Structure formats: C-alpha cells, structure tokens
Amino acid sequence: MAALSAHTREKWLFGSKLPYAEAPWARGCPSPYYRDSHRQLRQAMRSWVDKHLIPHVEQWEEAASLPDDLYQQAADDGLLMPMAAGSSIPADWRGKFPVIGNVDPAEWDGFHDFIIHDEFGRIGGVGVENGLVGGVHWQTLAIPAIRRFGSEHLQTTIVPKILSGAGRIALAVTEPDAGSDVQGLQTEAVLSDDGSHFVVSGMKKWITSGMYCDYFLTLTKDAAGGFTLLVVPPSQGISKKHMTVSGSTAAGTAFIDYDDVHVSVNMVVGERGKGLKYIMSNFNHEVRAHNTLVSQNTLRPCPAIPGHACADEAMQRLFLGFQALRCARVCLEDSMDYAMSRQTFGKPLTEHAVIRFKFAHMSRETEALQAWIEALIYQLSQLSPAEAEFLLAGTTAQLKAHAGIVLEHVVREAIQIMGGIGLTRGGRGGRVERIWRDVKALTVPGGSEEILLDFASKRSLKVAAELMKEPKGRL
Ligand SMILES: Cc1cc2nc3c(=O)[nH]c(=O)nc-3n(C[C@H](O)[C@H](O)[C@H](O)COP(=O)(O)OP(=O)(O)OC[C@H]3O[C@@H](n4cnc5c(N)ncnc54)[C@H](O)[C@@H]3O)c2cc1C
C-alpha cells in the first residue's frame, strides 16, 4: 500500500521534496489553517517570485539597487495592497486594487499575509523584499498608519498613489541618537507663523527602501509639545545618502537629512502631538476584530501608549518572524541538497552521524517556529484588537526575537555543512551566504532582541496580574 493516498498527494503536496524544505502543510500533513485560497495564493506568489525576482537577485544585490519598474510590476500584479493591508483587506480597498492569485479580498486573512512573506523568503535573504515593498509593509506602518489615522485628504491623495505604484513611501523614525528609545528623537517640526506649514529639520537613519522613496512618513518632535507624524512629500531641503549595511544591499537603506523642509499642515497624520501613539498602536496590523473569546468584563483593554513605547510596537513584529522562518527553511533546503550529493571519506555527508545530528537540531528549531507562528496567527485572528494586544503583544515580541535566534543557529550550521561553498557568493551556496549577511537585519531592526524579550517578560507578568484579579460582579 502506498504511504500517501492519492487524495493527500493531490491536496497537500507542493514544492521541493527535500527534507524540511517546505512547511508541513506542503508535505502531506493536513492543517486546519489553510484553504484553497491559500494554496491558490501560494502558487501565484511562487510563480511571481520565480519569474520576477530569483533570476536577478545576485545582480541586484551586487549593484545595490533594484530596477525602477519592479515596484510598478508588484502593484499591477496585486502584491502591494494586500501587503499594506496585512491580515484583512479593508472594505473600501476591495475592488480598487488587484490581489495576487485572484484571492477574494473578503477572504483575505493572516495566513494569506504569512504566505506572501514566506514565498518572498525563497529568494534567500530579506534585502530585495524590504527594498521593494519596505515602504508598504516594513514596520507594516506607513500606509496603515495613514489609513487608520489620516485625514480624508491623505486617504484620497497619498494612499492610492502608493498602492497603485505611482509613488513610494518609507517609514522614518530612527535617528542617529534615537533608536530603541524612540522618545529621544530630535527631528523637529515648527509650525510657521501663518499656520500653513511646518518647517522640519533633523536626520533619520537606516531608513529601509529610503533610496527608492519619494514620500517619508516621518515622526517629528513638535515644537508645541508631543510628537507629530507627518507625510513628507518630495520637497526642497531633503537629501538622502545610501548606507552600506552588512547584507541587504538592495534594500536601499538611506540616511535622510531634512534641512528646513516645508511641509503643508494637511500632511499631518491624525492630531498634532499624538504621533508616537499612532506609530506604536499601528504596529499591530495582524490584529483584526473578530470573534471575541475573552469577555471584555474580565480583562481591561490595553492601556494607552505613552510611557510604554514598546507595548503595541511589539505586535507588528510577526512578519519579521515569517521572514526568518523561510530563511531557515532555505538554509535547510540548500544544505540538505549539498549534503546528499557531497561525498567525503567515501560516503555522502548525510551518512555521517555528526551531520545528521546538525540537521536534526536545525529542523527541530525550524518546525517548532513554524508551529508557533501558525498558532499565533490563528490566536490573533480570534481575539478583539484590544484583547489580542493585551494577551499577545508579549508573545509576538518573544516570537520575533526567537525567530532571529533560530535563524542565527540554522544559518551557522548550514554553512558548516556546506563548507567553503556556504561562504561563497553565488552558485549553490549563494542563498545561504546571503542569509548569513542578512541575519542580523532580523535581530536588530524591528525591535531588537533585548528590548523585545524584556518586554515579553514584563507583559507576561502584567497579564498574570490581570488574570489574578477577581472579575467584576463576583462576590
Ligand atoms: C538594516 C536596518 C534597517 C532599518 N530600517 C529602519 C526603517 O525603515 N525605519 C526606521 O525608522 N528605522 C529603521 N532601522 C532602525 C532600527 O529600528 C534600529 O536600529 C533599532 O531600533 C535599534 O536602535 P539602535 O540601532 O539605535 O540601537 P540602540 O537603541 O542604540 O541600542 C543598542 C543595543 O542596545 C540594546 N539596548 C538598548 N536599550 C536597552 C535596554 N533598555 N536594555 C537592554 N538592552 C538595550 C539594543 O537591543 C541594541 O542591541 C533599521 C536598522 C537597520 C540596521
């Protein structure tokens, strides 16, 4: 009798047959999370990445630049709007922009979001994805922040421009003297005497995709108090310089200088002085209102942000976990492929117990990460935004940190298995070598490991304290 039925083969098998190269749901293991629309999206994304990205990645990374028309291609083929939307597509965006794989926008959920990033990850490394769509999804912020808090003017001018491919936007928060501690930022916005515009001065550092962007969602210190979030359009006084970071050369990482830049008041996102709160609360695009499993009577809503800058920020980190997970699979796939064919001491590397032991540990960590990510996507989809934020912001932060730690180990071992090939640019070891250069871009930006793990511990204590309270109305 065949080990796998025809039904299982037809329904579940997909992609590479090498051990661990694909997730369990592509290897014959049924899953409660995935439907036909997810399979449809996966196939469409795989074809898109294979056609438009994979053949060119090495050349783009060497040139430290992406072709101009690639962003428009991504818009036309339906990648941009769903990526900006995250785990659910807003009703007023449906039908206005294409969706890759012709997925019904009403059906779009966190697993579709996961699949898009997962398939991008097969490139090996994160530079191309972050350079191409960084302003749309990176920090999952720029567009969602405008959508949630922006005026009618911003909704009708900026959002369609970005999602249709006619303009590009990046998130500019970090500064030379303010990284983890966002509240230390110094870029100042001063309102003009006639109240018509702000004058913005300051510097922003490590702005992903900044070299390709014409708009910058910029967090400023308002001279009148608080932090004001501004969409800075192409203007006089903005200069940018490419920053060479370790790996991710195609990401277009930029240093931005604002020298008395005039920004009209109709570019303010939300209310003046509340920008920090918007930035932080907007990080949780994975959360959507849905069936509430925990009663609002037993848990208070998540408190407001000031003073707890990382709290909501931690929610959006999930996509960085998605990226790390697929990078780990790529390492498993390429090192396994090598180990199965490379002979040392008269037998393939896979016949050496020490090498098999490495694979056992690499796959143990990768499969556990997959299961945790899938569980978390599901949990986030089932809670109200306030409860998800309260119960799962810590978990999301912890998962992001964990994903980076897993990848650091997996890529290290992949290179050990591949020897010199794993350290050589291009060829069989090309993806693994690129991931090696990119791995720290998954453990520092987007909430560094130390900050996120500390936040996760603090949040677990806070949740426990809340759970130990007597519910209202009980004697
Ligand atoms: C490749 C790349 C892309 C980026 N993209 C963007 C972008 O698009 N937009 C943007 O605004 N920013 C971006 N950043 C900036 C990124 O968010 C910051 O690098 C990050 O927040 C950390 O800030 P920092 O580098 O200034 O480190 P610092 O804040 O100086 O911290 C240094 C180290 O100390 C640790 N640390 C700090 N405080 C504590 C503490 N209280 N307890 C324990 N440890 C602590 C941190 O974990 C870190 O490891 C990017 C950075 C990189 C490298």
PDB file of N, CA and C in Angstrom, residues 363-453:
ATOM      1  N   SER A 363      16.246  21.362  12.044  1.00  0.00           N
ATOM      2  CA  SER A 363      14.835  21.148  11.692  1.00  0.00           C
ATOM      3  C   SER A 363      13.945  21.209  12.940  1.00  0.00           C
ATOM      4  N   ARG A 364      14.446  20.720  14.057  1.00  0.00           N
ATOM      5  CA  ARG A 364      13.688  20.819  15.315  1.00  0.00           C
ATOM      6  C   ARG A 364      13.309  22.277  15.581  1.00  0.00           C
ATOM      7  N   GLU A 365      14.277  23.155  15.450  1.00  0.00           N
ATOM      8  CA  GLU A 365      14.020  24.572  15.731  1.00  0.00           C
ATOM      9  C   GLU A 365      13.094  25.198  14.681  1.00  0.00           C
ATOM     10  N   THR A 366      13.314  24.823  13.426  1.00  0.00           N
ATOM     11  CA  THR A 366      12.531  25.439  12.341  1.00  0.00           C
ATOM     12  C   THR A 366      11.069  24.994  12.398  1.00  0.00           C
ATOM     13  N   GLU A 367      10.842  23.703  12.607  1.00  0.00           N
ATOM     14  CA  GLU A 367       9.448  23.220  12.648  1.00  0.00           C
ATOM     15  C   GLU A 367       8.712  23.768  13.862  1.00  0.00           C
ATOM     16  N   ALA A 368       9.410  23.909  14.968  1.00  0.00           N
ATOM     17  CA  ALA A 368       8.761  24.469  16.157  1.00  0.00           C
ATOM     18  C   ALA A 368       8.387  25.938  15.906  1.00  0.00           C
ATOM     19  N   LEU A 369       9.266  26.653  15.204  1.00  0.00           N
ATOM     20  CA  LEU A 369       8.967  28.048  14.871  1.00  0.00           C
ATOM     21  C   LEU A 369       7.740  28.127  13.966  1.00  0.00           C
ATOM     22  N   GLN A 370       7.676  27.224  12.987  1.00  0.00           N
ATOM     23  CA  GLN A 370       6.513  27.205  12.088  1.00  0.00           C
ATOM     24  C   GLN A 370       5.218  27.016  12.897  1.00  0.00           C
ATOM     25  N   ALA A 371       5.243  26.045  13.792  1.00  0.00           N
ATOM     26  CA  ALA A 371       4.023  25.741  14.551  1.00  0.00           C
ATOM     27  C   ALA A 371       3.629  26.920  15.437  1.00  0.00           C
ATOM     28  N   TRP A 372       4.613  27.580  16.007  1.00  0.00           N
ATOM     29  CA  TRP A 372       4.321  28.721  16.893  1.00  0.00           C
ATOM     30  C   TRP A 372       3.734  29.877  16.080  1.00  0.00           C
ATOM     31  N   ILE A 373       4.323  30.133  14.923  1.00  0.00           N
ATOM     32  CA  ILE A 373       3.817  31.216  14.065  1.00  0.00           C
ATOM     33  C   ILE A 373       2.368  30.945  13.667  1.00  0.00           C
ATOM     34  N   GLU A 374       2.095  29.722  13.231  1.00  0.00           N
ATOM     35  CA  GLU A 374       0.732  29.423  12.780  1.00  0.00           C
ATOM     36  C   GLU A 374      -0.262  29.557  13.936  1.00  0.00           C
ATOM     37  N   ALA A 375       0.132  29.082  15.103  1.00  0.00           N
ATOM     38  CA  ALA A 375      -0.767  29.188  16.263  1.00  0.00           C
ATOM     39  C   ALA A 375      -1.032  30.654  16.591  1.00  0.00           C
ATOM     40  N   LEU A 376       0.002  31.463  16.521  1.00  0.00           N
ATOM     41  CA  LEU A 376      -0.149  32.874  16.870  1.00  0.00           C
ATOM     42  C   LEU A 376      -1.019  33.621  15.845  1.00  0.00           C
ATOM     43  N   ILE A 377      -0.831  33.319  14.578  1.00  0.00           N
ATOM     44  CA  ILE A 377      -1.686  33.966  13.559  1.00  0.00           C
ATOM     45  C   ILE A 377      -3.157  33.638  13.871  1.00  0.00           C
ATOM     46  N   TYR A 378      -3.400  32.379  14.187  1.00  0.00           N
ATOM     47  CA  TYR A 378      -4.775  31.970  14.490  1.00  0.00           C
ATOM     48  C   TYR A 378      -5.290  32.699  15.734  1.00  0.00           C
ATOM     49  N   GLN A 379      -4.485  32.716  16.782  1.00  0.00           N
ATOM     50  CA  GLN A 379      -4.920  33.360  18.029  1.00  0.00           C
ATOM     51  C   GLN A 379      -5.228  34.840  17.796  1.00  0.00           C
ATOM     52  N   LEU A 380      -4.348  35.510  17.050  1.00  0.00           N
ATOM     53  CA  LEU A 380      -4.558  36.935  16.777  1.00  0.00           C
ATOM     54  C   LEU A 380      -5.869  37.161  16.025  1.00  0.00           C
ATOM     55  N   SER A 381      -6.210  36.213  15.165  1.00  0.00           N
ATOM     56  CA  SER A 381      -7.411  36.393  14.350  1.00  0.00           C
ATOM     57  C   SER A 381      -8.686  36.168  15.152  1.00  0.00           C
ATOM     58  N   GLN A 382      -8.568  35.565  16.314  1.00  0.00           N
ATOM     59  CA  GLN A 382      -9.767  35.211  17.069  1.00  0.00           C
ATOM     60  C   GLN A 382     -10.087  36.164  18.213  1.00  0.00           C
ATOM     61  N   LEU A 383      -9.191  37.079  18.501  1.00  0.00           N
ATOM     62  CA  LEU A 383      -9.400  37.995  19.620  1.00  0.00           C
ATOM     63  C   LEU A 383      -9.736  39.390  19.117  1.00  0.00           C
ATOM     64  N   SER A 384     -10.404  40.148  19.940  1.00  0.00           N
ATOM     65  CA  SER A 384     -10.629  41.552  19.585  1.00  0.00           C
ATOM     66  C   SER A 384      -9.270  42.245  19.601  1.00  0.00           C
ATOM     67  N   PRO A 385      -9.122  43.361  18.874  1.00  0.00           N
ATOM     68  CA  PRO A 385      -7.824  44.037  18.856  1.00  0.00           C
ATOM     69  C   PRO A 385      -7.305  44.342  20.257  1.00  0.00           C
ATOM     70  N   ALA A 386      -8.166  44.830  21.126  1.00  0.00           N
ATOM     71  CA  ALA A 386      -7.689  45.204  22.472  1.00  0.00           C
ATOM     72  C   ALA A 386      -7.201  43.979  23.239  1.00  0.00           C
ATOM     73  N   GLU A 387      -7.949  42.887  23.147  1.00  0.00           N
ATOM     74  CA  GLU A 387      -7.540  41.685  23.880  1.00  0.00           C
ATOM     75  C   GLU A 387      -6.314  41.033  23.253  1.00  0.00           C
ATOM     76  N   ALA A 388      -6.270  41.048  21.938  1.00  0.00           N
ATOM     77  CA  ALA A 388      -5.096  40.468  21.283  1.00  0.00           C
ATOM     78  C   ALA A 388      -3.845  41.245  21.684  1.00  0.00           C
ATOM     79  N   GLU A 389      -3.994  42.547  21.715  1.00  0.00           N
ATOM     80  CA  GLU A 389      -2.862  43.388  22.077  1.00  0.00           C
ATOM     81  C   GLU A 389      -2.432  43.085  23.525  1.00  0.00           C
ATOM     82  N   PHE A 390      -3.419  42.992  24.381  1.00  0.00           N
ATOM     83  CA  PHE A 390      -3.091  42.756  25.788  1.00  0.00           C
ATOM     84  C   PHE A 390      -2.482  41.361  25.994  1.00  0.00           C
ATOM     85  N   LEU A 391      -3.121  40.359  25.431  1.00  0.00           N
ATOM     86  CA  LEU A 391      -2.687  38.979  25.698  1.00  0.00           C
ATOM     87  C   LEU A 391      -1.482  38.555  24.859  1.00  0.00           C
ATOM     88  N   LEU A 392      -1.365  39.101  23.641  1.00  0.00           N
ATOM     89  CA  LEU A 392      -0.404  38.518  22.697  1.00  0.00           C
ATOM     90  C   LEU A 392       0.717  39.447  22.242  1.00  0.00           C
ATOM     91  N   ALA A 393       0.705  40.706  22.686  1.00  0.00           N
ATOM     92  CA  ALA A 393       1.807  41.590  22.268  1.00  0.00           C
ATOM     93  C   ALA A 393       3.135  41.037  22.770  1.00  0.00           C
ATOM     94  N   GLY A 394       3.151  40.550  23.998  1.00  0.00           N
ATOM     95  CA  GLY A 394       4.380  39.981  24.565  1.00  0.00           C
ATOM     96  C   GLY A 394       4.810  38.738  23.802  1.00  0.00           C
ATOM     97  N   THR A 395       3.849  37.892  23.489  1.00  0.00           N
ATOM     98  CA  THR A 395       4.151  36.656  22.764  1.00  0.00           C
ATOM     99  C   THR A 395       4.700  36.973  21.377  1.00  0.00           C
ATOM    100  N   THR A 396       4.106  37.966  20.731  1.00  0.00           N
ATOM    101  CA  THR A 396       4.555  38.340  19.388  1.00  0.00           C
ATOM    102  C   THR A 396       5.983  38.868  19.431  1.00  0.00           C
ATOM    103  N   ALA A 397       6.267  39.668  20.442  1.00  0.00           N
ATOM    104  CA  ALA A 397       7.624  40.201  20.598  1.00  0.00           C
ATOM    105  C   ALA A 397       8.609  39.049  20.828  1.00  0.00           C
ATOM    106  N   GLN A 398       8.193  38.116  21.678  1.00  0.00           N
ATOM    107  CA  GLN A 398       9.060  36.978  22.007  1.00  0.00           C
ATOM    108  C   GLN A 398       9.291  36.116  20.759  1.00  0.00           C
ATOM    109  N   LEU A 399       8.230  35.941  19.994  1.00  0.00           N
ATOM    110  CA  LEU A 399       8.367  35.118  18.790  1.00  0.00           C
ATOM    111  C   LEU A 399       9.327  35.756  17.796  1.00  0.00           C
ATOM    112  N   LYS A 400       9.223  37.071  17.629  1.00  0.00           N
ATOM    113  CA  LYS A 400      10.137  37.749  16.699  1.00  0.00           C
ATOM    114  C   LYS A 400      11.585  37.553  17.145  1.00  0.00           C
ATOM    115  N   ALA A 401      11.838  37.735  18.440  1.00  0.00           N
ATOM    116  CA  ALA A 401      13.201  37.557  18.946  1.00  0.00           C
ATOM    117  C   ALA A 401      13.648  36.103  18.754  1.00  0.00           C
ATOM    118  N   HIS A 402      12.748  35.183  19.059  1.00  0.00           N
ATOM    119  CA  HIS A 402      13.060  33.753  18.944  1.00  0.00           C
ATOM    120  C   HIS A 402      13.398  33.389  17.490  1.00  0.00           C
ATOM    121  N   ALA A 403      12.619  33.930  16.557  1.00  0.00           N
ATOM    122  CA  ALA A 403      12.837  33.602  15.145  1.00  0.00           C
ATOM    123  C   ALA A 403      14.248  33.996  14.714  1.00  0.00           C
ATOM    124  N   GLY A 404      14.696  35.161  15.166  1.00  0.00           N
ATOM    125  CA  GLY A 404      16.047  35.599  14.824  1.00  0.00           C
ATOM    126  C   GLY A 404      17.105  34.682  15.429  1.00  0.00           C
ATOM    127  N   ILE A 405      16.856  34.253  16.655  1.00  0.00           N
ATOM    128  CA  ILE A 405      17.822  33.366  17.334  1.00  0.00           C
ATOM    129  C   ILE A 405      17.874  32.006  16.621  1.00  0.00           C
ATOM    130  N   VAL A 406      16.699  31.517  16.236  1.00  0.00           N
ATOM    131  CA  VAL A 406      16.655  30.244  15.492  1.00  0.00           C
ATOM    132  C   VAL A 406      17.452  30.378  14.190  1.00  0.00           C
ATOM    133  N   LEU A 407      17.186  31.464  13.471  1.00  0.00           N
ATOM    134  CA  LEU A 407      17.865  31.617  12.184  1.00  0.00           C
ATOM    135  C   LEU A 407      19.383  31.742  12.367  1.00  0.00           C
ATOM    136  N   GLU A 408      19.796  32.436  13.399  1.00  0.00           N
ATOM    137  CA  GLU A 408      21.249  32.567  13.622  1.00  0.00           C
ATOM    138  C   GLU A 408      21.902  31.201  13.741  1.00  0.00           C
ATOM    139  N   HIS A 409      21.239  30.297  14.447  1.00  0.00           N
ATOM    140  CA  HIS A 409      21.808  28.958  14.613  1.00  0.00           C
ATOM    141  C   HIS A 409      21.715  28.144  13.320  1.00  0.00           C
ATOM    142  N   VAL A 410      20.548  28.224  12.679  1.00  0.00           N
ATOM    143  CA  VAL A 410      20.341  27.396  11.486  1.00  0.00           C
ATOM    144  C   VAL A 410      21.297  27.806  10.358  1.00  0.00           C
ATOM    145  N   VAL A 411      21.477  29.106  10.161  1.00  0.00           N
ATOM    146  CA  VAL A 411      22.354  29.522   9.065  1.00  0.00           C
ATOM    147  C   VAL A 411      23.803  29.176   9.387  1.00  0.00           C
ATOM    148  N   ARG A 412      24.156  29.277  10.646  1.00  0.00           N
ATOM    149  CA  ARG A 412      25.516  28.901  11.065  1.00  0.00           C
ATOM    150  C   ARG A 412      25.794  27.441  10.715  1.00  0.00           C
ATOM    151  N   GLU A 413      24.831  26.572  11.061  1.00  0.00           N
ATOM    152  CA  GLU A 413      25.017  25.142  10.825  1.00  0.00           C
ATOM    153  C   GLU A 413      24.987  24.820   9.330  1.00  0.00           C
ATOM    154  N   ALA A 414      24.145  25.540   8.586  1.00  0.00           N
ATOM    155  CA  ALA A 414      24.090  25.306   7.133  1.00  0.00           C
ATOM    156  C   ALA A 414      25.459  25.587   6.523  1.00  0.00           C
ATOM    157  N   ILE A 415      26.078  26.660   6.979  1.00  0.00           N
ATOM    158  CA  ILE A 415      27.406  26.985   6.430  1.00  0.00           C
ATOM    159  C   ILE A 415      28.430  25.927   6.847  1.00  0.00           C
ATOM    160  N   GLN A 416      28.349  25.454   8.069  1.00  0.00           N
ATOM    161  CA  GLN A 416      29.272  24.376   8.494  1.00  0.00           C
ATOM    162  C   GLN A 416      29.106  23.162   7.583  1.00  0.00           C
ATOM    163  N   ILE A 417      27.852  22.837   7.263  1.00  0.00           N
ATOM    164  CA  ILE A 417      27.596  21.656   6.432  1.00  0.00           C
ATOM    165  C   ILE A 417      28.101  21.877   5.002  1.00  0.00           C
ATOM    166  N   MET A 418      27.966  23.084   4.517  1.00  0.00           N
ATOM    167  CA  MET A 418      28.334  23.352   3.118  1.00  0.00           C
ATOM    168  C   MET A 418      29.811  23.714   2.953  1.00  0.00           C
ATOM    169  N   GLY A 419      30.503  23.914   4.045  1.00  0.00           N
ATOM    170  CA  GLY A 419      31.928  24.240   3.950  1.00  0.00           C
ATOM    171  C   GLY A 419      32.145  25.522   3.151  1.00  0.00           C
ATOM    172  N   GLY A 420      33.186  25.514   2.321  1.00  0.00           N
ATOM    173  CA  GLY A 420      33.551  26.712   1.563  1.00  0.00           C
ATOM    174  C   GLY A 420      32.438  27.215   0.655  1.00  0.00           C
ATOM    175  N   ILE A 421      31.624  26.277   0.148  1.00  0.00           N
ATOM    176  CA  ILE A 421      30.519  26.668  -0.746  1.00  0.00           C
ATOM    177  C   ILE A 421      29.556  27.607  -0.013  1.00  0.00           C
ATOM    178  N   GLY A 422      29.376  27.359   1.278  1.00  0.00           N
ATOM    179  CA  GLY A 422      28.449  28.173   2.077  1.00  0.00           C
ATOM    180  C   GLY A 422      28.971  29.570   2.334  1.00  0.00           C
ATOM    181  N   LEU A 423      30.246  29.767   2.074  1.00  0.00           N
ATOM    182  CA  LEU A 423      30.838  31.094   2.290  1.00  0.00           C
ATOM    183  C   LEU A 423      31.110  31.825   0.981  1.00  0.00           C
ATOM    184  N   THR A 424      30.627  31.212  -0.107  1.00  0.00           N
ATOM    185  CA  THR A 424      30.949  31.765  -1.427  1.00  0.00           C
ATOM    186  C   THR A 424      29.723  32.409  -2.057  1.00  0.00           C
ATOM    187  N   ARG A 425      29.900  33.634  -2.535  1.00  0.00           N
ATOM    188  CA  ARG A 425      28.773  34.337  -3.148  1.00  0.00           C
ATOM    189  C   ARG A 425      28.399  33.688  -4.474  1.00  0.00           C
ATOM    190  N   GLY A 426      27.088  33.547  -4.706  1.00  0.00           N
ATOM    191  CA  GLY A 426      26.610  32.947  -5.954  1.00  0.00           C
ATOM    192  C   GLY A 426      26.689  31.426  -5.899  1.00  0.00           C
ATOM    193  N   GLY A 427      26.112  30.799  -6.909  1.00  0.00           N
ATOM    194  CA  GLY A 427      26.179  29.333  -7.006  1.00  0.00           C
ATOM    195  C   GLY A 427      25.364  28.639  -5.928  1.00  0.00           C
ATOM    196  N   ARG A 428      25.777  27.410  -5.612  1.00  0.00           N
ATOM    197  CA  ARG A 428      24.981  26.571  -4.704  1.00  0.00           C
ATOM    198  C   ARG A 428      24.844  27.151  -3.310  1.00  0.00           C
ATOM    199  N   GLY A 429      25.861  27.862  -2.884  1.00  0.00           N
ATOM    200  CA  GLY A 429      25.808  28.413  -1.525  1.00  0.00           C
ATOM    201  C   GLY A 429      25.300  29.841  -1.479  1.00  0.00           C
ATOM    202  N   GLY A 430      24.891  30.370  -2.631  1.00  0.00           N
ATOM    203  CA  GLY A 430      24.553  31.788  -2.732  1.00  0.00           C
ATOM    204  C   GLY A 430      23.474  32.245  -1.765  1.00  0.00           C
ATOM    205  N   ARG A 431      22.396  31.463  -1.660  1.00  0.00           N
ATOM    206  CA  ARG A 431      21.295  31.903  -0.791  1.00  0.00           C
ATOM    207  C   ARG A 431      21.716  31.868   0.672  1.00  0.00           C
ATOM    208  N   VAL A 432      22.432  30.812   1.042  1.00  0.00           N
ATOM    209  CA  VAL A 432      22.834  30.667   2.448  1.00  0.00           C
ATOM    210  C   VAL A 432      23.832  31.768   2.829  1.00  0.00           C
ATOM    211  N   GLU A 433      24.755  32.031   1.943  1.00  0.00           N
ATOM    212  CA  GLU A 433      25.748  33.077   2.216  1.00  0.00           C
ATOM    213  C   GLU A 433      25.066  34.436   2.363  1.00  0.00           C
ATOM    214  N   ARG A 434      24.031  34.669   1.540  1.00  0.00           N
ATOM    215  CA  ARG A 434      23.309  35.952   1.628  1.00  0.00           C
ATOM    216  C   ARG A 434      22.543  36.043   2.957  1.00  0.00           C
ATOM    217  N   ILE A 435      21.949  34.932   3.338  1.00  0.00           N
ATOM    218  CA  ILE A 435      21.211  34.920   4.612  1.00  0.00           C
ATOM    219  C   ILE A 435      22.178  35.175   5.771  1.00  0.00           C
ATOM    220  N   TRP A 436      23.372  34.628   5.673  1.00  0.00           N
ATOM    221  CA  TRP A 436      24.382  34.855   6.720  1.00  0.00           C
ATOM    222  C   TRP A 436      24.654  36.354   6.888  1.00  0.00           C
ATOM    223  N   ARG A 437      24.717  37.067   5.755  1.00  0.00           N
ATOM    224  CA  ARG A 437      24.965  38.517   5.840  1.00  0.00           C
ATOM    225  C   ARG A 437      23.727  39.265   6.313  1.00  0.00           C
ATOM    226  N   ASP A 438      22.536  38.662   6.104  1.00  0.00           N
ATOM    227  CA  ASP A 438      21.286  39.361   6.446  1.00  0.00           C
ATOM    228  C   ASP A 438      20.768  39.053   7.846  1.00  0.00           C
ATOM    229  N   VAL A 439      21.301  38.026   8.468  1.00  0.00           N
ATOM    230  CA  VAL A 439      20.616  37.529   9.674  1.00  0.00           C
ATOM    231  C   VAL A 439      20.500  38.597  10.764  1.00  0.00           C
ATOM    232  N   LYS A 440      21.509  39.446  10.890  1.00  0.00           N
ATOM    233  CA  LYS A 440      21.421  40.458  11.945  1.00  0.00           C
ATOM    234  C   LYS A 440      20.366  41.520  11.618  1.00  0.00           C
ATOM    235  N   ALA A 441      20.020  41.614  10.329  1.00  0.00           N
ATOM    236  CA  ALA A 441      18.939  42.548   9.963  1.00  0.00           C
ATOM    237  C   ALA A 441      17.586  42.023  10.442  1.00  0.00           C
ATOM    238  N   LEU A 442      17.595  40.815  11.000  1.00  0.00           N
ATOM    239  CA  LEU A 442      16.366  40.278  11.578  1.00  0.00           C
ATOM    240  C   LEU A 442      16.411  40.263  13.104  1.00  0.00           C
ATOM    241  N   THR A 443      17.562  40.549  13.677  1.00  0.00           N
ATOM    242  CA  THR A 443      17.609  40.527  15.152  1.00  0.00           C
ATOM    243  C   THR A 443      17.766  41.914  15.762  1.00  0.00           C
ATOM    244  N   VAL A 444      18.202  42.900  14.955  1.00  0.00           N
ATOM    245  CA  VAL A 444      18.344  44.269  15.488  1.00  0.00           C
ATOM    246  C   VAL A 444      17.159  45.165  15.105  1.00  0.00           C
ATOM    247  N   PRO A 445      16.912  45.407  13.793  1.00  0.00           N
ATOM    248  CA  PRO A 445      15.780  46.285  13.462  1.00  0.00           C
ATOM    249  C   PRO A 445      14.442  45.615  13.798  1.00  0.00           C
ATOM    250  N   GLY A 446      13.417  46.436  13.767  1.00  0.00           N
ATOM    251  CA  GLY A 446      12.078  45.885  14.023  1.00  0.00           C
ATOM    252  C   GLY A 446      11.915  45.468  15.469  1.00  0.00           C
ATOM    253  N   GLY A 447      12.674  46.065  16.354  1.00  0.00           N
ATOM    254  CA  GLY A 447      12.631  45.689  17.770  1.00  0.00           C
ATOM    255  C   GLY A 447      13.773  44.737  18.043  1.00  0.00           C
ATOM    256  N   SER A 448      14.781  45.217  18.741  1.00  0.00           N
ATOM    257  CA  SER A 448      15.942  44.348  18.953  1.00  0.00           C
ATOM    258  C   SER A 448      15.616  43.282  19.997  1.00  0.00           C
ATOM    259  N   GLU A 449      16.400  42.228  19.903  1.00  0.00           N
ATOM    260  CA  GLU A 449      16.177  41.051  20.754  1.00  0.00           C
ATOM    261  C   GLU A 449      16.032  41.416  22.241  1.00  0.00           C
ATOM    262  N   GLU A 450      16.954  42.240  22.734  1.00  0.00           N
ATOM    263  CA  GLU A 450      16.964  42.572  24.163  1.00  0.00           C
ATOM    264  C   GLU A 450      15.672  43.290  24.559  1.00  0.00           C
ATOM    265  N   ILE A 451      15.320  44.285  23.753  1.00  0.00           N
ATOM    266  CA  ILE A 451      14.132  45.096  24.071  1.00  0.00           C
ATOM    267  C   ILE A 451      12.880  44.213  24.026  1.00  0.00           C
ATOM    268  N   LEU A 452      12.786  43.374  23.007  1.00  0.00           N
ATOM    269  CA  LEU A 452      11.568  42.574  22.842  1.00  0.00           C
ATOM    270  C   LEU A 452      11.439  41.480  23.899  1.00  0.00           C
ATOM    271  N   LEU A 453      12.544  40.827  24.229  1.00  0.00           N
ATOM    272  CA  LEU A 453      12.446  39.761  25.240  1.00  0.00           C
ATOM    273  C   LEU A 453      12.110  40.351  26.610  1.00  0.00           C
TER     274      LEU A 453
END
